[in-house]
Amino acid sequence: MANLVQQYIEIAKKRNPGEPEFLQTVEEVLTSIEPVLEAHPEYVESGLVERLIEPERGISFRVPWVDDNGKVQVNRGYRYEFNSAIGPYKGGLRFAPNVYPGIIKFLGFEQIFKNSLTGLPIGGGKGGADFDPNGKSDAEIMRFCQSFMTELYRHIGPHTDVPAGDLGVGAREIGYLFGQYKRLTNRYEGVLTGKGLAYGGLAGRTEATGYGIVFFAREMLKHCGEELKGKTVAVSGFGNVAWGTVQKLNQLGAKVITISGPDGYIYDPNGVSGEKEAYMLELRSSGKNICAPYADKFPGSEFHAGKKPWEVKADLYIPCATQNEIRIEDAKAMVANGCKYLCEGANMPTTNDAIEYLKENGVVIGPSKAANAGGVACSCIEMGQNAGHTVFSPEQVYEQLETIMVNIHKHSAEASEKYGLGYDLVAGANIAGFEKVAEAMMAQGIV
Ligand code: 2IT
């Protein structure tokens, strides 16, 4: 069976040259589901894995727009509709200069299993553009979003494909995208999630990803006989996910001692709490994508230029910035500092060799596709709210979010146990996510 999995990985490599991020997640997921394939020869016979690693549809398109100087700019937009076995494609849009098919396909592939883990009826997809929102004026952002949607609207719909935000796409961008979709189609419907509260958005969606991550971390610690209260936590990033994570950690009595940006990290032994939470939002809206000004504003904190927070000693590490921010050398530093818990907030923040090293050294890992699924889970609740022409209260949302996160942890732990792997949440999440998608794909024939 190991041989067979290797063959599938070879197919992916051959078909997707020069896309290391996509191949990284394919390798991680397929290696985990090996025991499931052993138990289900019918999956092998029906070419289920060959179909799973090939997106159902991929769209690439030109996005022309005019900047504030009257100069024509051209970007490339994407939407990869990966798998619709259990529901309409669902997943965010990422606007960042490094976006290319390898990034969108890694995110789309991860989204299949993440969305399945939520227990809600959503398939997997992802999109974006190689557009850098940093330093752009509001008018430029609007023109870009309008041009992007002028192609994307043909491919999406509330029963077909429902995008949301990701890096570089927040409430402002979703607003412009929604406005243009409505103008082009003359339809007011739940085609995007992460909308503003005034026009169909869900209370609590903004903080849902971060809150969910902390609920998941709490369940991990509980399983190991510990609690969050009093723990020191090293967080990376300072965007939406980091912000929600920091807020909920403070509410539950943990102490956040780091945040970070592309410029370096902040070490704050007094804790990132109180007015510092709101300051994270200010940093983000500055459009400069740096965290250094935090150290000038809050005496007692330090800025470490060009460094990552993984060199700091903490009880729990929660990466919330971007993919592959924890590499093997970081994993070694964390283990040397006595790291026991890693809960992944960003999508695929840890390289495969770093995961192996951390596991070998007894670190309990909460994988991103399980830990950060609270965001997309609340997106699906937003779809339900829109389809039902109603409005849910924050209390209704928070309660559902917490239940969903507790269940994701439980099902991941159970799946790992079922296949004799002990408490391995990385494998368990992949297996639990895969099982439901596989069952649906089998029922629907060779499509
Ligand atoms: O990575 C993710 O799960 C997201 N960016 C959110 C996707 C969504 O559809 O809410």
CSV table of C-alpha atoms and ligand atoms in Angstrom, one decimal, residues 90-92 111 114 126 162 164-166 193 205 347 372 375-376 379, ligand 1:
chain,number,residue,atom,x,y,z
A,90,LYS,CA,-16.3,26.7,-0.7
A,91,GLY,CA,-13.0,28.5,0.2
A,92,GLY,CA,-11.4,31.9,0.3
A,111,GLN,CA,-10.0,23.0,2.0
A,114,LYS,CA,-11.1,21.0,6.4
A,126,LYS,CA,-9.9,28.4,-3.5
A,162,VAL,CA,-19.1,30.4,-2.6
A,164,ALA,CA,-14.8,34.3,1.0
A,165,GLY,CA,-11.7,36.1,2.2
A,166,ASP,CA,-8.1,34.9,2.9
A,193,THR,CA,-19.2,35.0,2.9
A,205,ARG,CA,-17.5,35.6,11.4
A,347,ASN,CA,-2.9,27.1,6.6
A,372,ASN,CA,-8.6,26.7,11.8
A,375,GLY,CA,-13.7,30.2,10.0
A,376,VAL,CA,-15.1,28.3,7.1
A,379,SER,CA,-19.0,30.9,6.5
B,1,2IT,O1,-8.6,29.1,4.8
B,1,2IT,C1,-9.8,29.2,5.1
B,1,2IT,O2,-10.5,28.3,5.6
B,1,2IT,C2,-10.4,30.5,4.7
B,1,2IT,N1,-9.7,31.4,4.2
B,1,2IT,C3,-11.9,30.7,4.9
B,1,2IT,C4,-12.7,30.1,3.8
B,1,2IT,C5,-14.2,30.4,3.9
B,1,2IT,O3,-14.8,30.1,2.9
B,1,2IT,O4,-14.6,31.0,4.8
